[in-house]
Amino acid sequence: MDVKHFLAKQSVFINEQIKRLTPSGIPEKLFDAMAYSLSAGGKRLRPILVLESAKAVGMEDIKDIVDIAVATEFIHTYSLIHDDLPAMDDDELRRGKPTCHIVYGEAIAILAGDGLQSYAFELISKNRTVPPDKLLKVINILSHGTGIYGMVGGQAADILHEKENSFNDINFIHTHKTAKFIQSCCQMGGVLADATEEEEISLKNYGLYIGLAFQIQDDILDEIGDEKKLGKKTKKDRDKNKLTYPSIYGIEESKRIAREYVEKAVSEVEKLKRPEILIEIAKFIINREV
Amino acid sequence: MDVKHFLAKQSVFINEQIKRLTPSGIPEKLFDAMAYSLSAGGKRLRPILVLESAKAVGMEDIKDIVDIAVATEFIHTYSLIHDDLPAMDDDELRRGKPTCHIVYGEAIAILAGDGLQSYAFELISKNRTVPPDKLLKVINILSHGTGIYGMVGGQAADILHEKENSFNDINFIHTHKTAKFIQSCCQMGGVLADATEEEEISLKNYGLYIGLAFQIQDDILDEIGDEKKLGKKTKKDRDKNKLTYPSIYGIEESKRIAREYVEKAVSEVEKLKRPEILIEIAKFIINREV
């Protein structure tokens, strides 16, 4: 299969769903800021992973869980808006477009991020087709993976260690900043599709490994990627003296480690009912240029 | 009863619970920033309202819902940290202490706020004594009342209208910025205590009315309050040309309107099983000096 084509098709589907689910009836500029950042594109990897993880363990009809998948992109978008703020990474460009605070101002960008986070949980909690106990577990997985024990904790560690250059924290940062959220998406798909305990663990491990590979590839692209294709400046990490894989291990060794994670990820899901797409996604993660 | 004494005792209890529930095992400075803002004091009105609303409709033992009540204070604290940021209200003092970003820097303050929000939902979702369907309803009420359709939406409206001076939006701002969150707390207590539909509506109305009275009193205290008692500068709203009740109606008329809301609130809960404390809290809200 052509995974790039498949992912492009899926991201078109997710984009339509994001448009359908972008909440209205709120102060205009707040809506505009949220809609602007939500529609700025991107791979839509997280919602796709929720859906494909569910299919991998046997779910046939994903229509009842689409809203939940999209909620992960709301969380991802909130994190990007806040990351780009002047006090954080101070980025003026994201996916080739001016960042949220450049267009709407810092105050509205902070509130758009806050609102996207709460709306993600609201969206999941108002689902009326998935049983409450499953929705609650999904909220638990998502809040844990994206909060202080996951993404937010990793961001904090990343910022606090910018000025140092020790080997020991890079794996903490990568695991928490990036991999735990991706892991949560895979686990959520499993839970929603009634995965067995064993299948759920496989999906969790798969998510962790591809998440780590994803962040290493991000670090590599920041060093040697194409600014035009990426839609943002490269070599930012180096300028900020951030801890990255290339800065510690060099490009070639970083690539090797990422390949190893992908192999581990693949071996985790091979035993699932329909693992093909997850396997292709894992391979794509280290071959992507964007 | 001496409501001031009662509330002081309850806030000591809530403070102990906050201490017990402040999450650890995260990057140190992030923990410090969260713990600093969580322990900065305050009336703890929101968790107290969750618990007292539950008692008002007949709940005898509140121990299973204490964590959920505390989660509302986590959300409140996140909102204060973000409100105080330079891009927002730019406040250096809160409850007589330097604000979070003054002590820990803006980046960590943004992340501490983000993390407190997600942890509030994590805390509720990991409760193992309340049935899942009730927890899910509570998450829905809380995310709705504090997100874009509530607090975040109101904050956005407040910021966007700072420079204007029209009468028509003050009630939108007060309702969303303040009242909807307080309303959510009262409704949550009702839901957790198996309130009837009618009781739940009474608690919702009560919460809305005391929330509106609370914000009017806040506006009044910003005009004529004691800076030392409040632990923050007064007349900030005026300096920022914010829409407030005193700026539109004057102090005396604002006080009258607040009293009217309190009367409405009282008449909503009089019919409940044990309304005494809620009635006293409603009256306290417009007599408070802090």
Coordinates of C-alpha atoms in Angstrom, one line a residue:
Chain A
M1 CA 0.0 0.0 0.0
D2 CA 1.0 3.6 -0.5
V3 CA 0.9 4.9 3.0
K4 CA 1.6 8.5 2.1
H5 CA -1.5 8.5 -0.2
F6 CA -3.5 6.7 2.5
L7 CA -2.6 9.2 5.2
A8 CA -3.3 12.1 2.9
K9 CA -6.8 10.7 2.3
Q10 CA -7.3 10.2 6.0
S11 CA -6.2 13.7 6.8
V12 CA -8.8 15.1 4.4
F13 CA -11.4 13.1 6.3
I14 CA -10.2 14.4 9.6
N15 CA -10.1 18.0 8.3
E16 CA -13.8 17.7 7.4
Q17 CA -14.6 16.3 10.8
I18 CA -12.6 19.1 12.5
K19 CA -14.6 21.6 10.5
R20 CA -17.8 20.0 11.5
L21 CA -16.8 19.9 15.2
T22 CA -15.2 23.3 15.6
P23 CA -17.5 24.9 18.2
S24 CA -19.4 28.0 17.3
G25 CA -21.6 30.4 19.3
I26 CA -18.7 32.0 21.2
P27 CA -17.0 35.4 21.0
E28 CA -16.0 35.9 17.4
K29 CA -12.3 36.5 17.8
L30 CA -12.0 33.5 20.1
F31 CA -13.7 31.4 17.5
D32 CA -11.6 32.8 14.7
A33 CA -8.4 32.1 16.6
M34 CA -9.4 28.5 17.4
A35 CA -10.6 27.8 13.8
Y36 CA -7.5 29.4 12.3
S37 CA -5.2 27.1 14.3
L38 CA -7.4 24.0 13.9
S39 CA -7.5 24.5 10.1
A40 CA -3.8 25.2 9.6
G41 CA -3.2 21.7 8.4
G42 CA -0.7 19.1 9.7
K43 CA -0.6 15.4 9.4
R44 CA -3.5 14.8 11.7
L45 CA -1.5 11.8 13.0
R46 CA -3.1 11.6 16.4
P47 CA -6.8 11.2 15.4
I48 CA -5.7 8.9 12.6
L49 CA -3.9 6.7 15.2
V50 CA -7.0 6.6 17.4
L51 CA -9.0 5.3 14.4
E52 CA -6.4 3.0 13.0
S53 CA -5.7 1.5 16.4
A54 CA -9.4 0.7 16.8
K55 CA -9.5 -0.9 13.4
A56 CA -6.3 -2.9 14.1
V57 CA -8.0 -4.8 16.9
G58 CA -11.2 -5.4 14.9
M59 CA -13.5 -2.4 14.9
E60 CA -15.5 -2.3 11.7
D61 CA -17.5 0.9 11.9
I62 CA -15.6 3.8 13.4
K63 CA -18.4 6.4 13.1
D64 CA -19.2 6.5 16.8
I65 CA -15.6 7.3 17.8
V66 CA -14.8 9.9 15.2
D67 CA -15.5 12.8 17.6
I68 CA -13.2 11.3 20.2
A69 CA -10.4 11.0 17.7
V70 CA -10.9 14.6 16.7
A71 CA -10.7 15.7 20.3
T72 CA -7.0 14.6 20.3
E73 CA -6.3 17.1 17.5
F74 CA -8.0 19.8 19.6
I75 CA -5.5 19.0 22.4
H76 CA -2.6 18.9 19.9
T77 CA -3.6 22.2 18.5
Y78 CA -3.9 23.8 22.0
S79 CA -0.4 22.6 22.7
L80 CA 1.0 24.1 19.5
I81 CA -0.6 27.5 20.1
H82 CA 0.8 27.6 23.6
D83 CA 4.3 26.3 22.5
D84 CA 4.5 29.0 19.9
L85 CA 3.9 31.9 22.5
P86 CA 6.8 34.4 22.9
A87 CA 7.4 33.1 26.5
M88 CA 7.7 29.6 25.2
D89 CA 9.3 28.8 21.8
D90 CA 8.6 32.2 20.4
D91 CA 7.7 31.0 16.9
E92 CA 6.2 33.3 14.3
L93 CA 5.6 30.6 11.7
R94 CA 3.9 27.2 11.9
R95 CA 3.1 25.1 8.8
G96 CA 4.0 28.1 6.6
K97 CA 1.4 30.4 8.3
P98 CA 1.8 33.1 11.0
T99 CA 1.2 31.5 14.4
C100 CA -2.0 32.2 16.4
H101 CA -0.6 34.9 18.7
I102 CA 0.9 36.8 15.7
V103 CA -2.5 37.0 14.1
Y104 CA -4.8 37.3 17.1
G105 CA -2.6 38.6 19.9
E106 CA -1.1 36.8 22.9
A107 CA -4.1 37.0 25.2
I108 CA -6.6 35.5 22.7
A109 CA -4.0 32.8 21.8
I110 CA -3.6 31.8 25.5
L111 CA -7.4 31.6 25.8
A112 CA -7.8 29.8 22.5
G113 CA -5.4 27.2 23.8
D114 CA -7.2 26.9 27.1
G115 CA -10.5 26.7 25.4
L116 CA -9.4 24.0 23.0
Q117 CA -8.2 21.9 25.9
S118 CA -11.4 22.1 27.8
Y119 CA -13.5 21.6 24.7
A120 CA -11.6 18.4 23.9
F121 CA -12.9 17.0 27.2
E122 CA -16.3 18.4 26.7
L123 CA -16.5 16.8 23.3
I124 CA -15.6 13.3 24.7
S125 CA -18.0 13.7 27.6
K126 CA -21.0 14.6 25.5
N127 CA -20.6 11.5 23.2
R128 CA -23.9 9.6 23.5
T129 CA -23.1 6.3 21.7
V130 CA -20.0 5.0 23.5
P131 CA -20.7 3.6 27.1
P132 CA -19.8 6.0 30.0
D133 CA -17.2 3.7 31.5
K134 CA -15.3 3.6 28.2
L135 CA -15.5 7.4 27.8
L136 CA -14.3 7.9 31.3
K137 CA -11.3 5.6 30.7
V138 CA -10.5 7.5 27.5
I139 CA -10.6 10.8 29.4
N140 CA -8.3 9.4 32.0
I141 CA -5.8 8.1 29.4
L142 CA -5.9 11.4 27.4
S143 CA -5.6 13.8 30.4
H144 CA -2.8 11.6 31.8
G145 CA -0.9 11.4 28.6
T146 CA -1.2 15.1 27.7
G147 CA -1.0 16.6 31.2
I148 CA 1.7 16.9 33.9
Y149 CA 2.6 13.2 33.7
G150 CA 2.9 13.5 29.9
M151 CA 3.1 16.3 27.4
V152 CA 3.0 19.3 29.8
G153 CA 5.5 17.6 32.1
G154 CA 7.8 17.0 29.1
Q155 CA 7.5 20.6 27.9
A156 CA 8.4 21.8 31.3
A157 CA 11.5 19.5 31.4
D158 CA 12.4 20.6 27.9
I159 CA 12.3 24.3 28.8
L160 CA 14.1 23.8 32.1
H161 CA 16.9 21.9 30.5
E162 CA 17.4 24.2 27.5
K163 CA 20.5 25.6 28.9
E164 CA 22.2 22.4 30.0
N165 CA 23.5 19.7 27.8
S166 CA 23.3 16.4 29.7
F167 CA 22.5 13.1 28.1
N168 CA 20.4 11.8 31.0
D169 CA 17.2 13.8 30.3
I170 CA 16.7 13.6 26.6
N171 CA 14.7 10.3 27.0
F172 CA 12.6 11.8 29.7
I173 CA 11.9 14.8 27.6
H174 CA 11.1 12.8 24.4
T175 CA 9.0 10.3 26.2
H176 CA 6.9 12.9 28.0
K177 CA 6.8 15.7 25.5
T178 CA 5.8 13.6 22.5
A179 CA 5.6 9.9 23.0
K180 CA 3.0 9.7 25.8
F181 CA 0.4 11.6 23.9
I182 CA 0.9 9.4 20.8
Q183 CA 0.8 6.4 23.1
S184 CA -2.5 7.7 24.6
C185 CA -4.1 7.9 21.1
C186 CA -3.2 4.3 20.3
Q187 CA -4.4 3.1 23.7
M188 CA -7.7 5.1 23.3
G189 CA -8.4 3.4 20.0
G190 CA -7.9 0.0 21.6
V191 CA -10.1 0.8 24.6
L192 CA -12.9 2.1 22.3
A193 CA -12.7 -1.1 20.2
D194 CA -12.9 -3.4 23.1
A195 CA -9.3 -4.6 22.8
T196 CA -8.2 -7.4 25.1
E197 CA -5.8 -6.5 27.9
E198 CA -2.9 -7.9 25.8
E199 CA -3.9 -6.0 22.7
E200 CA -4.2 -2.8 24.7
I201 CA -0.6 -3.3 26.0
S202 CA 0.6 -4.0 22.5
L203 CA -1.0 -0.8 21.3
K204 CA 0.5 1.2 24.2
N205 CA 4.0 -0.1 23.5
Y206 CA 3.5 0.5 19.8
G207 CA 2.5 4.1 20.5
L208 CA 5.4 4.7 22.8
Y209 CA 7.9 3.4 20.3
I210 CA 6.5 5.3 17.3
G211 CA 6.3 8.4 19.5
L212 CA 9.9 8.2 20.4
A213 CA 10.8 7.6 16.7
F214 CA 8.6 10.5 15.8
Q215 CA 10.4 12.9 18.1
I216 CA 13.9 11.8 16.9
Q217 CA 12.8 12.3 13.3
D218 CA 11.5 15.8 14.4
D219 CA 14.9 16.6 15.8
I220 CA 16.6 15.3 12.6
L221 CA 14.3 17.4 10.4
D222 CA 15.1 20.4 12.5
E223 CA 18.7 19.9 11.6
I224 CA 18.6 18.8 8.0
G225 CA 15.0 19.3 6.9
D226 CA 13.7 21.5 4.1
E227 CA 12.3 24.8 5.5
K228 CA 9.9 25.2 2.6
K229 CA 8.4 21.7 3.0
L230 CA 8.3 22.0 6.8
G231 CA 6.7 25.5 6.7
K232 CA 8.9 26.7 9.6
K233 CA 12.5 27.6 10.3
T234 CA 14.9 24.8 10.9
K235 CA 17.9 24.7 13.3
K236 CA 15.8 26.4 16.0
D237 CA 16.6 23.7 18.5
R238 CA 20.4 24.3 18.0
D239 CA 20.0 28.0 18.3
K240 CA 18.1 27.5 21.6
N241 CA 20.7 25.0 22.8
K242 CA 17.9 22.4 23.2
L243 CA 18.6 18.8 24.0
T244 CA 18.1 16.9 20.8
Y245 CA 19.1 13.4 19.5
P246 CA 21.4 14.8 16.7
S247 CA 23.1 17.2 19.2
I248 CA 24.0 14.2 21.4
Y249 CA 24.3 11.2 19.0
G250 CA 24.8 12.8 15.6
I251 CA 22.5 12.4 12.6
E252 CA 23.4 8.8 11.5
E253 CA 23.3 7.3 15.0
S254 CA 20.0 9.1 15.6
K255 CA 18.6 7.6 12.4
R256 CA 19.7 4.2 13.5
I257 CA 18.0 4.5 17.0
A258 CA 14.8 5.8 15.3
R259 CA 14.8 2.7 13.0
E260 CA 15.2 0.5 16.0
Y261 CA 12.2 2.0 17.7
V262 CA 10.2 1.5 14.5
E263 CA 11.2 -2.2 14.4
K264 CA 10.1 -2.6 18.1
A265 CA 6.8 -0.9 17.3
V266 CA 6.2 -3.2 14.4
S267 CA 6.9 -6.3 16.4
E268 CA 4.4 -5.2 19.0
V269 CA 1.5 -5.0 16.6
E270 CA 2.2 -7.8 14.2
K271 CA 0.1 -10.1 16.3
L272 CA -3.0 -7.9 16.1
K273 CA -6.0 -8.8 13.9
R274 CA -5.3 -6.2 11.2
P275 CA -1.9 -4.6 11.8
E276 CA -1.0 -3.6 8.2
I277 CA -1.8 0.1 8.4
L278 CA -0.2 0.6 11.8
I279 CA 3.0 -1.1 10.5
E280 CA 3.0 1.2 7.5
I281 CA 2.5 4.3 9.7
A282 CA 5.4 3.3 11.9
K283 CA 7.7 3.0 8.8
F284 CA 6.4 6.3 7.5
I285 CA 7.2 8.2 10.7
I286 CA 11.0 8.0 10.0
N287 CA 10.7 8.4 6.3
R288 CA 8.6 11.6 6.4
E289 CA 10.1 14.9 5.3
V290 CA 7.4 17.0 7.0
Chain B
M1 CA -25.0 30.5 62.3
D2 CA -21.7 32.4 61.8
V3 CA -21.1 31.8 58.1
K4 CA -17.7 33.5 58.1
H5 CA -16.5 31.1 60.8
F6 CA -18.1 28.2 59.0
L7 CA -16.4 29.1 55.7
A8 CA -13.1 29.6 57.3
K9 CA -13.3 26.1 58.9
Q10 CA -14.3 24.6 55.5
S11 CA -11.5 26.4 53.7
V12 CA -9.0 24.8 56.2
F13 CA -10.4 21.4 55.3
I14 CA -10.2 22.2 51.5
N15 CA -6.6 23.4 52.0
E16 CA -5.7 20.1 53.6
Q17 CA -7.3 18.2 50.7
I18 CA -5.5 20.3 48.1
K19 CA -2.2 19.5 49.8
R20 CA -3.1 15.8 49.8
L21 CA -4.1 15.9 46.1
T22 CA -1.4 18.2 44.7
P23 CA 0.3 15.8 42.2
S24 CA 4.0 15.0 42.6
G25 CA 6.5 13.0 40.6
I26 CA 6.8 15.7 37.9
P27 CA 9.6 18.2 37.0
E28 CA 10.4 20.0 40.2
K29 CA 9.9 23.6 39.0
L30 CA 6.5 22.7 37.5
F31 CA 5.5 21.1 40.8
D32 CA 6.7 24.1 42.7
A33 CA 4.8 26.5 40.5
M34 CA 1.6 24.5 40.8
A35 CA 1.9 24.0 44.5
Y36 CA 2.7 27.7 45.0
S37 CA -0.4 28.9 43.3
L38 CA -2.6 26.1 44.8
S39 CA -1.5 27.0 48.3
A40 CA -1.8 30.8 48.0
G41 CA -5.1 30.8 49.8
G42 CA -8.4 32.2 48.8
K43 CA -11.9 31.5 49.9
R44 CA -12.1 28.0 48.3
L45 CA -15.7 28.9 47.4
R46 CA -16.0 26.6 44.4
P47 CA -15.1 23.3 46.2
I48 CA -17.2 24.4 49.2
L49 CA -20.1 25.0 46.9
V50 CA -19.8 21.5 45.4
L51 CA -19.9 19.9 48.8
E52 CA -22.6 22.1 50.3
S53 CA -24.8 21.7 47.3
A54 CA -24.5 17.9 47.7
K55 CA -25.4 18.2 51.4
A56 CA -28.3 20.6 50.6
V57 CA -30.1 17.8 48.6
G58 CA -29.5 15.2 51.3
M59 CA -26.0 13.7 50.9
E60 CA -24.8 12.6 54.4
D61 CA -21.2 11.5 53.7
I62 CA -19.2 13.6 51.3
K63 CA -15.9 11.7 51.5
D64 CA -16.3 10.0 48.0
I65 CA -16.8 13.4 46.3
V66 CA -14.0 15.4 48.0
D67 CA -11.5 14.9 45.2
I68 CA -14.1 16.1 42.6
A69 CA -14.7 19.2 44.7
V70 CA -11.0 19.9 44.9
A71 CA -10.7 19.5 41.1
T72 CA -12.8 22.7 40.7
E73 CA -10.1 24.6 42.7
F74 CA -7.5 23.2 40.4
I75 CA -9.4 24.7 37.5
H76 CA -9.9 28.0 39.3
T77 CA -6.2 28.2 40.1
Y78 CA -5.2 27.5 36.5
S79 CA -7.5 30.4 35.4
L80 CA -6.0 32.8 38.0
I81 CA -2.4 31.9 36.8
H82 CA -3.3 32.5 33.2
D83 CA -5.3 35.7 34.0
D84 CA -2.4 37.2 35.8
L85 CA 0.0 36.7 32.8
P86 CA 1.5 39.9 31.3
A87 CA -0.4 39.3 28.0
M88 CA -3.7 39.1 30.0
D89 CA -4.3 41.2 33.2
D90 CA -0.6 41.7 33.9
D91 CA -0.9 41.3 37.6
E92 CA 2.2 41.0 39.9
L93 CA 0.3 40.5 43.1
R94 CA -2.5 38.0 44.0
R95 CA -3.7 37.4 47.6
G96 CA -0.8 39.5 48.8
K97 CA 1.9 37.3 47.2
P98 CA 3.8 37.7 43.9
T99 CA 1.9 36.0 41.1
C100 CA 3.1 32.6 39.6
H101 CA 4.9 34.1 36.5
I102 CA 6.7 36.6 38.7
V103 CA 8.2 33.8 40.8
Y104 CA 8.6 31.0 38.2
G105 CA 8.7 32.8 34.9
E106 CA 6.1 33.0 32.2
A107 CA 6.8 29.7 30.4
I108 CA 6.4 27.7 33.6
A109 CA 3.3 29.7 34.6
I110 CA 1.6 28.9 31.3
L111 CA 2.5 25.2 31.7
A112 CA 1.4 25.1 35.3
G113 CA -2.0 26.5 34.2
D114 CA -2.3 24.0 31.4
G115 CA -1.3 21.2 33.7
L116 CA -3.7 22.1 36.4
Q117 CA -6.5 22.1 33.9
S118 CA -5.7 18.6 32.6
Y119 CA -5.1 17.3 36.1
A120 CA -8.5 18.5 37.2
F121 CA -10.1 16.2 34.6
E122 CA -7.6 13.4 35.4
L123 CA -8.5 13.6 39.1
I124 CA -12.2 13.3 38.4
S125 CA -11.7 10.5 35.8
K126 CA -9.7 8.4 38.2
N127 CA -12.3 8.4 41.0
R128 CA -13.2 4.8 41.8
T129 CA -16.2 5.3 44.1
V130 CA -18.6 7.4 42.1
P131 CA -20.3 5.6 39.2
P132 CA -18.9 6.3 35.7
D133 CA -22.0 7.9 34.3
K134 CA -22.1 10.4 37.1
L135 CA -18.4 11.2 36.7
L136 CA -18.9 11.7 33.0
K137 CA -21.8 14.1 33.6
V138 CA -19.7 16.0 36.1
I139 CA -16.8 16.3 33.6
N140 CA -19.3 17.5 31.0
I141 CA -20.7 20.2 33.3
L142 CA -17.3 21.3 34.4
S143 CA -15.7 21.5 31.0
H144 CA -18.7 23.3 29.6
G145 CA -18.9 25.8 32.5
T146 CA -15.2 26.6 32.5
G147 CA -14.5 26.4 28.7
I148 CA -15.4 28.4 25.7
Y149 CA -19.1 28.4 26.6
G150 CA -18.3 29.6 30.1
M151 CA -15.2 31.0 31.8
V152 CA -12.8 31.1 28.8
G153 CA -15.5 32.6 26.6
G154 CA -16.2 35.2 29.2
Q155 CA -12.5 36.1 29.6
A156 CA -12.2 36.5 25.9
A157 CA -15.3 38.8 25.8
D158 CA -13.9 40.7 28.7
I159 CA -10.6 41.3 27.0
L160 CA -12.1 42.1 23.6
H161 CA -14.5 44.7 25.1
E162 CA -12.0 46.4 27.4
K163 CA -11.8 49.4 25.2
E164 CA -15.5 49.9 24.5
N165 CA -18.0 51.0 27.0
S166 CA -21.4 49.6 26.0
F167 CA -24.0 48.4 28.5
N168 CA -25.1 45.4 26.4
D169 CA -22.1 43.1 27.0
I170 CA -21.6 43.4 30.8
N171 CA -24.1 40.7 31.5
F172 CA -22.6 38.3 28.9
I173 CA -19.2 38.9 30.4
H174 CA -20.3 38.4 34.1
T175 CA -22.4 35.4 33.3
H176 CA -19.7 33.6 31.3
K177 CA -16.5 34.8 33.1
T178 CA -17.7 34.0 36.6
A179 CA -21.2 32.8 37.0
K180 CA -21.2 29.7 34.8
F181 CA -18.3 28.2 36.7
I182 CA -20.0 28.8 40.0
Q183 CA -23.2 27.4 38.6
S184 CA -21.3 24.3 37.4
C185 CA -20.0 23.7 41.0
C186 CA -23.5 23.8 42.4
Q187 CA -24.9 21.6 39.7
M188 CA -22.0 19.1 40.1
G189 CA -22.8 18.8 43.8
G190 CA -26.4 18.1 43.0
V191 CA -25.6 15.4 40.3
L192 CA -23.2 13.7 42.7
A193 CA -25.9 13.6 45.5
D194 CA -28.5 12.2 43.2
A195 CA -30.6 15.3 43.1
T196 CA -34.0 15.1 41.4
E197 CA -34.3 17.0 38.1
E198 CA -36.1 19.8 39.9
E199 CA -33.5 20.1 42.6
E200 CA -30.7 20.1 40.0
I201 CA -32.4 23.1 38.3
S202 CA -32.8 24.9 41.6
L203 CA -29.1 24.5 42.3
K204 CA -28.2 25.6 38.8
N205 CA -30.3 28.8 39.2
Y206 CA -28.9 29.4 42.6
G207 CA -25.4 29.1 41.3
L208 CA -26.0 31.4 38.4
Y209 CA -27.5 34.1 40.7
I210 CA -24.8 33.9 43.3
G211 CA -22.2 33.9 40.6
L212 CA -23.6 37.1 39.2
A213 CA -23.8 38.7 42.7
F214 CA -20.2 37.5 43.3
Q215 CA -18.9 39.3 40.2
I216 CA -20.8 42.5 40.9
Q217 CA -19.3 42.4 44.5
D218 CA -15.9 41.8 42.9
D219 CA -16.3 44.9 40.7
I220 CA -17.5 46.9 43.8
L221 CA -14.5 45.7 45.8
D222 CA -12.2 46.7 43.0
E223 CA -13.6 50.3 43.3
I224 CA -13.9 50.7 47.1
G225 CA -12.2 47.7 48.7
D226 CA -9.3 47.6 51.1
E227 CA -6.1 46.8 49.2
K228 CA -4.5 45.3 52.3
K229 CA -7.4 43.0 53.0
L230 CA -7.7 42.1 49.3
G231 CA -4.0 41.4 48.9
K232 CA -4.0 43.1 45.5
K233 CA -4.3 46.5 43.9
T234 CA -7.7 48.0 43.5
K235 CA -9.1 50.3 40.8
K236 CA -7.4 48.1 38.2
D237 CA -10.6 47.6 36.2
R238 CA -11.0 51.4 35.9
D239 CA -7.4 51.8 34.8
K240 CA -8.0 49.2 32.1
N241 CA -11.3 50.8 31.1
K242 CA -13.0 47.4 31.8
L243 CA -16.7 47.1 31.7
T244 CA -17.9 46.9 35.3
Y245 CA -21.1 47.3 37.2
P246 CA -20.0 50.4 39.1
S247 CA -18.7 52.0 36.0
I248 CA -22.1 51.6 34.4
Y249 CA -24.6 51.8 37.3
G250 CA -22.7 53.4 40.1
I251 CA -21.9 51.8 43.5
E252 CA -25.3 52.0 45.1
E253 CA -27.3 50.7 42.2
S254 CA -24.8 47.9 41.7
K255 CA -25.2 46.9 45.4
R256 CA -29.0 46.9 44.9
I257 CA -28.8 44.7 41.9
A258 CA -26.4 42.3 43.7
R259 CA -28.9 42.1 46.6
E260 CA -31.7 41.3 44.2
Y261 CA -29.6 38.4 42.8
V262 CA -29.0 37.1 46.3
E263 CA -32.7 37.2 47.0
K264 CA -33.4 35.2 43.8
A265 CA -30.8 32.7 44.8
V266 CA -32.2 32.2 48.2
S267 CA -35.7 31.7 46.9
E268 CA -34.4 29.0 44.5
V269 CA -33.0 26.8 47.3
E270 CA -35.4 27.4 50.1
K271 CA -37.4 24.3 49.0
L272 CA -34.4 22.0 49.2
K273 CA -33.9 19.5 52.0
R274 CA -31.2 21.4 53.9
P275 CA -30.8 24.8 52.4
E276 CA -29.5 26.8 55.4
I277 CA -25.8 26.9 54.5
L278 CA -26.4 27.7 50.9
I279 CA -28.6 30.6 52.0
E280 CA -25.9 31.9 54.3
I281 CA -23.3 31.6 51.6
A282 CA -25.5 33.6 49.2
K283 CA -25.8 36.4 51.8
F284 CA -22.1 36.3 52.6
I285 CA -21.2 36.8 49.0
I286 CA -22.3 40.4 49.0
N287 CA -21.2 41.2 52.5
R288 CA -17.6 39.9 52.0
E289 CA -14.7 42.3 52.1
V290 CA -12.3 39.9 50.4

